[in-house]
């Protein structure tokens, strides 16, 4: 995606500022976004329980099921956020400058409880983005999964960037630290991601070793 100078010199404030974005009703205890969309706060215990239950039900097919669900979620989530941002900013996402866009991306992730996201373009020449997510409740729920490379969060990133770039992209986890609650993902063409999974991840190689051999 090419990001050029925005049409507006500035916007009133961050769209995803928690104080402005999340609205609460003390009388009912309900949460809503600034657009009036219902928000739900899910405790990590519930997320973990749902994940464990689905894993027991689906068995070996669980990673594919989780990834597919995450991919669909990521695509629809991007489209909804895109529409809201473009109305608020008065310009398309393609017209936002890069620093503003990625600052907005970090705020978006944080206010929705998706953790702290960092996008590294160091491997762009190889057709890959290195995405690091910290303090994600989704990653913690998936910590006990047999297959960590293809997961809900990996699918979410694949869906998000596919919708953003209008290309068929995929993502897989390439490194994770449960104690630090930090997971790294590579995002790229589906065929490339599948090769990384079969050639490197399945052999126990992680981010640094993978990038040194691509």
PDB file of C-alpha atoms in Angstrom:
ATOM      1  CA  UNK A   1       0.000   0.000   0.000  1.00  0.00           C
ATOM      2  CA  UNK A   2       1.364   3.398  -0.967  1.00  0.00           C
ATOM      3  CA  UNK A   3       0.871   6.067   1.644  1.00  0.00           C
ATOM      4  CA  UNK A   4       1.035   9.674   0.527  1.00  0.00           C
ATOM      5  CA  UNK A   5       0.574  13.016   2.223  1.00  0.00           C
ATOM      6  CA  UNK A   6      -2.854  13.468   3.783  1.00  0.00           C
ATOM      7  CA  UNK A   7      -5.280  15.975   2.317  1.00  0.00           C
ATOM      8  CA  UNK A   8      -5.827  17.514   5.723  1.00  0.00           C
ATOM      9  CA  UNK A   9      -3.037  19.126   7.714  1.00  0.00           C
ATOM     10  CA  UNK A  10      -4.317  17.553  10.917  1.00  0.00           C
ATOM     11  CA  UNK A  11      -7.265  15.789  12.459  1.00  0.00           C
ATOM     12  CA  UNK A  12      -9.014  16.797  15.696  1.00  0.00           C
ATOM     13  CA  UNK A  13      -7.592  13.947  17.784  1.00  0.00           C
ATOM     14  CA  UNK A  14      -6.776  10.269  17.662  1.00  0.00           C
ATOM     15  CA  UNK A  15      -9.846   8.356  16.532  1.00  0.00           C
ATOM     16  CA  UNK A  16      -8.949   5.432  18.784  1.00  0.00           C
ATOM     17  CA  UNK A  17      -8.169   7.437  21.903  1.00  0.00           C
ATOM     18  CA  UNK A  18      -9.726   5.210  24.619  1.00  0.00           C
ATOM     19  CA  UNK A  19     -11.437   8.137  26.356  1.00  0.00           C
ATOM     20  CA  UNK A  20     -13.200   9.156  23.154  1.00  0.00           C
ATOM     21  CA  UNK A  21     -13.593   5.795  21.439  1.00  0.00           C
ATOM     22  CA  UNK A  22     -15.026   3.698  24.283  1.00  0.00           C
ATOM     23  CA  UNK A  23     -18.352   4.887  25.650  1.00  0.00           C
ATOM     24  CA  UNK A  24     -19.836   3.317  28.775  1.00  0.00           C
ATOM     25  CA  UNK A  25     -23.346   3.418  30.172  1.00  0.00           C
ATOM     26  CA  UNK A  26     -23.146   3.280  33.991  1.00  0.00           C
ATOM     27  CA  UNK A  27     -26.817   2.393  34.252  1.00  0.00           C
ATOM     28  CA  UNK A  28     -26.620  -0.716  32.070  1.00  0.00           C
ATOM     29  CA  UNK A  29     -22.901  -1.515  32.221  1.00  0.00           C
ATOM     30  CA  UNK A  30     -22.796  -1.710  28.425  1.00  0.00           C
ATOM     31  CA  UNK A  31     -19.859  -0.550  26.313  1.00  0.00           C
ATOM     32  CA  UNK A  32     -20.012   0.940  22.827  1.00  0.00           C
ATOM     33  CA  UNK A  33     -17.644   2.527  20.321  1.00  0.00           C
ATOM     34  CA  UNK A  34     -17.910   6.168  19.320  1.00  0.00           C
ATOM     35  CA  UNK A  35     -19.977   4.934  16.345  1.00  0.00           C
ATOM     36  CA  UNK A  36     -22.448   3.258  18.676  1.00  0.00           C
ATOM     37  CA  UNK A  37     -21.226  -0.277  17.931  1.00  0.00           C
ATOM     38  CA  UNK A  38     -21.515  -2.657  20.897  1.00  0.00           C
ATOM     39  CA  UNK A  39     -18.221  -3.648  22.525  1.00  0.00           C
ATOM     40  CA  UNK A  40     -17.701  -6.712  24.693  1.00  0.00           C
ATOM     41  CA  UNK A  41     -14.986  -7.102  27.325  1.00  0.00           C
ATOM     42  CA  UNK A  42     -13.934 -10.762  27.486  1.00  0.00           C
ATOM     43  CA  UNK A  43     -11.827 -12.049  30.411  1.00  0.00           C
ATOM     44  CA  UNK A  44      -8.753 -14.068  29.457  1.00  0.00           C
ATOM     45  CA  UNK A  45     -10.129 -17.103  31.322  1.00  0.00           C
ATOM     46  CA  UNK A  46     -13.149 -17.187  29.016  1.00  0.00           C
ATOM     47  CA  UNK A  47     -11.003 -16.803  25.885  1.00  0.00           C
ATOM     48  CA  UNK A  48      -8.719 -19.617  27.051  1.00  0.00           C
ATOM     49  CA  UNK A  49     -11.675 -21.860  27.874  1.00  0.00           C
ATOM     50  CA  UNK A  50     -13.265 -21.328  24.446  1.00  0.00           C
ATOM     51  CA  UNK A  51      -9.929 -22.015  22.763  1.00  0.00           C
ATOM     52  CA  UNK A  52      -9.315 -25.206  24.756  1.00  0.00           C
ATOM     53  CA  UNK A  53     -12.838 -26.480  24.133  1.00  0.00           C
ATOM     54  CA  UNK A  54     -12.630 -25.924  20.374  1.00  0.00           C
ATOM     55  CA  UNK A  55      -9.222 -27.583  20.314  1.00  0.00           C
ATOM     56  CA  UNK A  56     -10.612 -30.682  22.028  1.00  0.00           C
ATOM     57  CA  UNK A  57     -13.588 -30.811  19.662  1.00  0.00           C
ATOM     58  CA  UNK A  58     -11.652 -30.250  16.418  1.00  0.00           C
ATOM     59  CA  UNK A  59      -8.522 -32.228  17.293  1.00  0.00           C
ATOM     60  CA  UNK A  60      -5.857 -32.142  14.571  1.00  0.00           C
ATOM     61  CA  UNK A  61      -8.044 -29.884  12.437  1.00  0.00           C
ATOM     62  CA  UNK A  62      -8.070 -27.192  15.147  1.00  0.00           C
ATOM     63  CA  UNK A  63      -5.188 -25.078  13.736  1.00  0.00           C
ATOM     64  CA  UNK A  64      -6.897 -24.846  10.335  1.00  0.00           C
ATOM     65  CA  UNK A  65     -10.217 -23.984  11.988  1.00  0.00           C
ATOM     66  CA  UNK A  66      -8.630 -21.325  14.190  1.00  0.00           C
ATOM     67  CA  UNK A  67      -6.682 -19.798  11.304  1.00  0.00           C
ATOM     68  CA  UNK A  68      -9.730 -19.728   9.022  1.00  0.00           C
ATOM     69  CA  UNK A  69     -11.842 -18.046  11.692  1.00  0.00           C
ATOM     70  CA  UNK A  70      -9.083 -15.520  12.409  1.00  0.00           C
ATOM     71  CA  UNK A  71      -8.634 -14.761   8.708  1.00  0.00           C
ATOM     72  CA  UNK A  72     -12.331 -13.999   8.212  1.00  0.00           C
ATOM     73  CA  UNK A  73     -12.384 -11.914  11.390  1.00  0.00           C
ATOM     74  CA  UNK A  74      -9.299  -9.934  10.324  1.00  0.00           C
ATOM     75  CA  UNK A  75     -10.735  -9.088   6.895  1.00  0.00           C
ATOM     76  CA  UNK A  76     -14.109  -7.933   8.218  1.00  0.00           C
ATOM     77  CA  UNK A  77     -12.460  -6.020  11.061  1.00  0.00           C
ATOM     78  CA  UNK A  78     -10.213  -4.143   8.619  1.00  0.00           C
ATOM     79  CA  UNK A  79     -13.134  -3.188   6.394  1.00  0.00           C
ATOM     80  CA  UNK A  80     -15.123  -1.838   9.332  1.00  0.00           C
ATOM     81  CA  UNK A  81     -12.181   0.138  10.699  1.00  0.00           C
ATOM     82  CA  UNK A  82     -11.337   1.467   7.233  1.00  0.00           C
ATOM     83  CA  UNK A  83     -14.812   2.872   6.728  1.00  0.00           C
ATOM     84  CA  UNK A  84     -14.859   4.521  10.154  1.00  0.00           C
ATOM     85  CA  UNK A  85     -11.394   6.041   9.721  1.00  0.00           C
ATOM     86  CA  UNK A  86     -12.100   7.400   6.261  1.00  0.00           C
ATOM     87  CA  UNK A  87     -15.268   9.120   7.464  1.00  0.00           C
ATOM     88  CA  UNK A  88     -13.454  10.562  10.468  1.00  0.00           C
ATOM     89  CA  UNK A  89     -10.316  11.696   8.605  1.00  0.00           C
ATOM     90  CA  UNK A  90     -12.070  12.843   5.464  1.00  0.00           C
ATOM     91  CA  UNK A  91      -9.624  10.922   3.251  1.00  0.00           C
ATOM     92  CA  UNK A  92      -8.901   7.353   2.255  1.00  0.00           C
ATOM     93  CA  UNK A  93      -6.371   5.260   4.151  1.00  0.00           C
ATOM     94  CA  UNK A  94      -4.141   5.324   1.048  1.00  0.00           C
ATOM     95  CA  UNK A  95      -3.916   9.102   1.430  1.00  0.00           C
ATOM     96  CA  UNK A  96      -2.736   8.992   5.040  1.00  0.00           C
ATOM     97  CA  UNK A  97       0.978   9.511   5.619  1.00  0.00           C
ATOM     98  CA  UNK A  98       2.871   6.473   6.900  1.00  0.00           C
ATOM     99  CA  UNK A  99       3.716   7.713  10.439  1.00  0.00           C
ATOM    100  CA  UNK A 100       0.112   8.725  11.040  1.00  0.00           C
ATOM    101  CA  UNK A 101      -1.242   5.443   9.709  1.00  0.00           C
ATOM    102  CA  UNK A 102       0.995   3.208  11.820  1.00  0.00           C
ATOM    103  CA  UNK A 103       0.429   5.309  14.940  1.00  0.00           C
ATOM    104  CA  UNK A 104      -3.292   4.826  14.315  1.00  0.00           C
ATOM    105  CA  UNK A 105      -2.732   1.086  13.819  1.00  0.00           C
ATOM    106  CA  UNK A 106      -1.044   0.808  17.219  1.00  0.00           C
ATOM    107  CA  UNK A 107      -3.849   2.741  18.904  1.00  0.00           C
ATOM    108  CA  UNK A 108      -6.469   0.594  17.168  1.00  0.00           C
ATOM    109  CA  UNK A 109      -4.827  -2.623  18.399  1.00  0.00           C
ATOM    110  CA  UNK A 110      -4.521  -1.313  21.933  1.00  0.00           C
ATOM    111  CA  UNK A 111      -8.043   0.036  22.392  1.00  0.00           C
ATOM    112  CA  UNK A 112      -9.539  -3.277  21.191  1.00  0.00           C
ATOM    113  CA  UNK A 113      -7.446  -5.304  23.620  1.00  0.00           C
ATOM    114  CA  UNK A 114      -5.374  -6.893  20.855  1.00  0.00           C
ATOM    115  CA  UNK A 115      -2.044  -5.957  22.428  1.00  0.00           C
ATOM    116  CA  UNK A 116       0.794  -3.773  21.171  1.00  0.00           C
ATOM    117  CA  UNK A 117       1.648  -4.187  17.488  1.00  0.00           C
ATOM    118  CA  UNK A 118       4.886  -3.288  15.687  1.00  0.00           C
ATOM    119  CA  UNK A 119       5.386  -3.695  11.933  1.00  0.00           C
ATOM    120  CA  UNK A 120       8.968  -4.145  10.685  1.00  0.00           C
ATOM    121  CA  UNK A 121       9.647  -3.577   6.967  1.00  0.00           C
ATOM    122  CA  UNK A 122      13.260  -4.813   7.093  1.00  0.00           C
ATOM    123  CA  UNK A 123      12.406  -7.869   4.979  1.00  0.00           C
ATOM    124  CA  UNK A 124      10.154  -6.118   2.458  1.00  0.00           C
ATOM    125  CA  UNK A 125      12.577  -6.996  -0.381  1.00  0.00           C
ATOM    126  CA  UNK A 126      11.906 -10.650   0.383  1.00  0.00           C
ATOM    127  CA  UNK A 127       8.182  -9.927   0.186  1.00  0.00           C
ATOM    128  CA  UNK A 128       7.667 -10.275   3.928  1.00  0.00           C
ATOM    129  CA  UNK A 129       6.559  -8.139   6.853  1.00  0.00           C
ATOM    130  CA  UNK A 130       7.692  -8.981  10.375  1.00  0.00           C
ATOM    131  CA  UNK A 131       4.893  -8.216  12.833  1.00  0.00           C
ATOM    132  CA  UNK A 132       5.460  -8.327  16.585  1.00  0.00           C
ATOM    133  CA  UNK A 133       2.537  -8.358  19.007  1.00  0.00           C
ATOM    134  CA  UNK A 134       2.991  -8.033  22.755  1.00  0.00           C
ATOM    135  CA  UNK A 135       0.565  -8.465  25.660  1.00  0.00           C
ATOM    136  CA  UNK A 136      -2.145 -10.058  23.547  1.00  0.00           C
ATOM    137  CA  UNK A 137      -4.882 -11.957  25.318  1.00  0.00           C
ATOM    138  CA  UNK A 138      -5.395 -14.044  22.181  1.00  0.00           C
ATOM    139  CA  UNK A 139      -1.765 -15.180  22.153  1.00  0.00           C
ATOM    140  CA  UNK A 140      -1.964 -16.143  25.821  1.00  0.00           C
ATOM    141  CA  UNK A 141      -5.066 -18.226  25.168  1.00  0.00           C
ATOM    142  CA  UNK A 142      -3.220 -20.061  22.406  1.00  0.00           C
ATOM    143  CA  UNK A 143      -0.072 -20.635  24.467  1.00  0.00           C
ATOM    144  CA  UNK A 144      -0.852 -24.316  25.060  1.00  0.00           C
ATOM    145  CA  UNK A 145      -1.652 -25.068  21.418  1.00  0.00           C
ATOM    146  CA  UNK A 146       0.353 -27.819  19.738  1.00  0.00           C
ATOM    147  CA  UNK A 147       0.544 -25.722  16.564  1.00  0.00           C
ATOM    148  CA  UNK A 148       1.380 -22.098  17.329  1.00  0.00           C
ATOM    149  CA  UNK A 149       2.395 -21.042  13.838  1.00  0.00           C
ATOM    150  CA  UNK A 150      -1.137 -21.165  12.414  1.00  0.00           C
ATOM    151  CA  UNK A 151      -3.578 -19.730  14.929  1.00  0.00           C
ATOM    152  CA  UNK A 152      -6.444 -17.270  15.349  1.00  0.00           C
ATOM    153  CA  UNK A 153      -4.036 -14.357  15.662  1.00  0.00           C
ATOM    154  CA  UNK A 154      -1.995 -15.470  12.649  1.00  0.00           C
ATOM    155  CA  UNK A 155      -5.201 -15.773  10.649  1.00  0.00           C
ATOM    156  CA  UNK A 156      -6.323 -12.349  11.847  1.00  0.00           C
ATOM    157  CA  UNK A 157      -3.114 -10.760  10.562  1.00  0.00           C
ATOM    158  CA  UNK A 158      -3.374 -12.634   7.272  1.00  0.00           C
ATOM    159  CA  UNK A 159      -6.941 -11.420   6.818  1.00  0.00           C
ATOM    160  CA  UNK A 160      -6.157  -7.858   7.887  1.00  0.00           C
ATOM    161  CA  UNK A 161      -3.223  -7.401   5.509  1.00  0.00           C
ATOM    162  CA  UNK A 162      -5.026  -9.231   2.686  1.00  0.00           C
ATOM    163  CA  UNK A 163      -7.889  -6.746   2.951  1.00  0.00           C
ATOM    164  CA  UNK A 164      -5.514  -3.798   3.277  1.00  0.00           C
ATOM    165  CA  UNK A 165      -3.369  -4.692   0.265  1.00  0.00           C
ATOM    166  CA  UNK A 166      -6.111  -6.379  -1.794  1.00  0.00           C
ATOM    167  CA  UNK A 167      -3.838  -9.409  -2.188  1.00  0.00           C
ATOM    168  CA  UNK A 168      -4.043 -13.013  -1.082  1.00  0.00           C
ATOM    169  CA  UNK A 169      -1.664 -12.961   1.889  1.00  0.00           C
ATOM    170  CA  UNK A 170      -1.033 -15.338   4.743  1.00  0.00           C
ATOM    171  CA  UNK A 171       0.703 -15.182   8.103  1.00  0.00           C
ATOM    172  CA  UNK A 172       2.325 -17.567  10.552  1.00  0.00           C
ATOM    173  CA  UNK A 173       3.927 -17.227  13.958  1.00  0.00           C
ATOM    174  CA  UNK A 174       7.701 -17.570  13.752  1.00  0.00           C
ATOM    175  CA  UNK A 175       8.717 -16.930  17.357  1.00  0.00           C
ATOM    176  CA  UNK A 176       6.918 -16.724  20.687  1.00  0.00           C
ATOM    177  CA  UNK A 177       7.698 -16.162  24.351  1.00  0.00           C
ATOM    178  CA  UNK A 178       4.836 -17.098  26.663  1.00  0.00           C
ATOM    179  CA  UNK A 179       6.333 -15.457  29.737  1.00  0.00           C
ATOM    180  CA  UNK A 180       6.993 -12.152  27.969  1.00  0.00           C
ATOM    181  CA  UNK A 181       3.676 -12.475  26.103  1.00  0.00           C
ATOM    182  CA  UNK A 182       5.415 -11.638  22.851  1.00  0.00           C
ATOM    183  CA  UNK A 183       4.803 -13.281  19.466  1.00  0.00           C
ATOM    184  CA  UNK A 184       6.371 -12.589  16.080  1.00  0.00           C
ATOM    185  CA  UNK A 185       4.672 -13.269  12.761  1.00  0.00           C
ATOM    186  CA  UNK A 186       5.763 -13.208   9.144  1.00  0.00           C
ATOM    187  CA  UNK A 187       3.186 -11.924   6.668  1.00  0.00           C
ATOM    188  CA  UNK A 188       3.553 -12.558   2.939  1.00  0.00           C
ATOM    189  CA  UNK A 189       2.165 -14.400  -0.065  1.00  0.00           C
ATOM    190  CA  UNK A 190       0.250 -17.526   0.954  1.00  0.00           C
ATOM    191  CA  UNK A 191       2.593 -19.853  -0.955  1.00  0.00           C
ATOM    192  CA  UNK A 192       5.645 -18.268   0.685  1.00  0.00           C
ATOM    193  CA  UNK A 193       4.149 -18.558   4.160  1.00  0.00           C
ATOM    194  CA  UNK A 194       3.274 -22.221   3.564  1.00  0.00           C
ATOM    195  CA  UNK A 195       6.865 -22.891   2.493  1.00  0.00           C
ATOM    196  CA  UNK A 196       8.196 -21.167   5.611  1.00  0.00           C
ATOM    197  CA  UNK A 197       5.929 -23.333   7.757  1.00  0.00           C
ATOM    198  CA  UNK A 198       6.934 -26.623   6.114  1.00  0.00           C
ATOM    199  CA  UNK A 199      10.629 -25.850   5.582  1.00  0.00           C
ATOM    200  CA  UNK A 200      11.506 -23.947   8.752  1.00  0.00           C
ATOM    201  CA  UNK A 201       8.825 -23.794  11.456  1.00  0.00           C
ATOM    202  CA  UNK A 202       8.173 -27.531  11.386  1.00  0.00           C
ATOM    203  CA  UNK A 203      11.923 -28.038  11.860  1.00  0.00           C
ATOM    204  CA  UNK A 204      12.001 -25.867  14.965  1.00  0.00           C
ATOM    205  CA  UNK A 205      13.608 -22.817  13.345  1.00  0.00           C
ATOM    206  CA  UNK A 206      12.542 -19.386  14.512  1.00  0.00           C
ATOM    207  CA  UNK A 207      12.515 -15.842  13.112  1.00  0.00           C
ATOM    208  CA  UNK A 208      16.255 -15.098  12.975  1.00  0.00           C
ATOM    209  CA  UNK A 209      17.206 -18.470  11.518  1.00  0.00           C
ATOM    210  CA  UNK A 210      14.377 -18.260   8.997  1.00  0.00           C
ATOM    211  CA  UNK A 211      15.370 -14.837   7.696  1.00  0.00           C
ATOM    212  CA  UNK A 212      19.020 -15.828   7.461  1.00  0.00           C
ATOM    213  CA  UNK A 213      18.093 -18.687   5.121  1.00  0.00           C
ATOM    214  CA  UNK A 214      15.514 -17.048   2.856  1.00  0.00           C
TER     215      UNK A 214
END
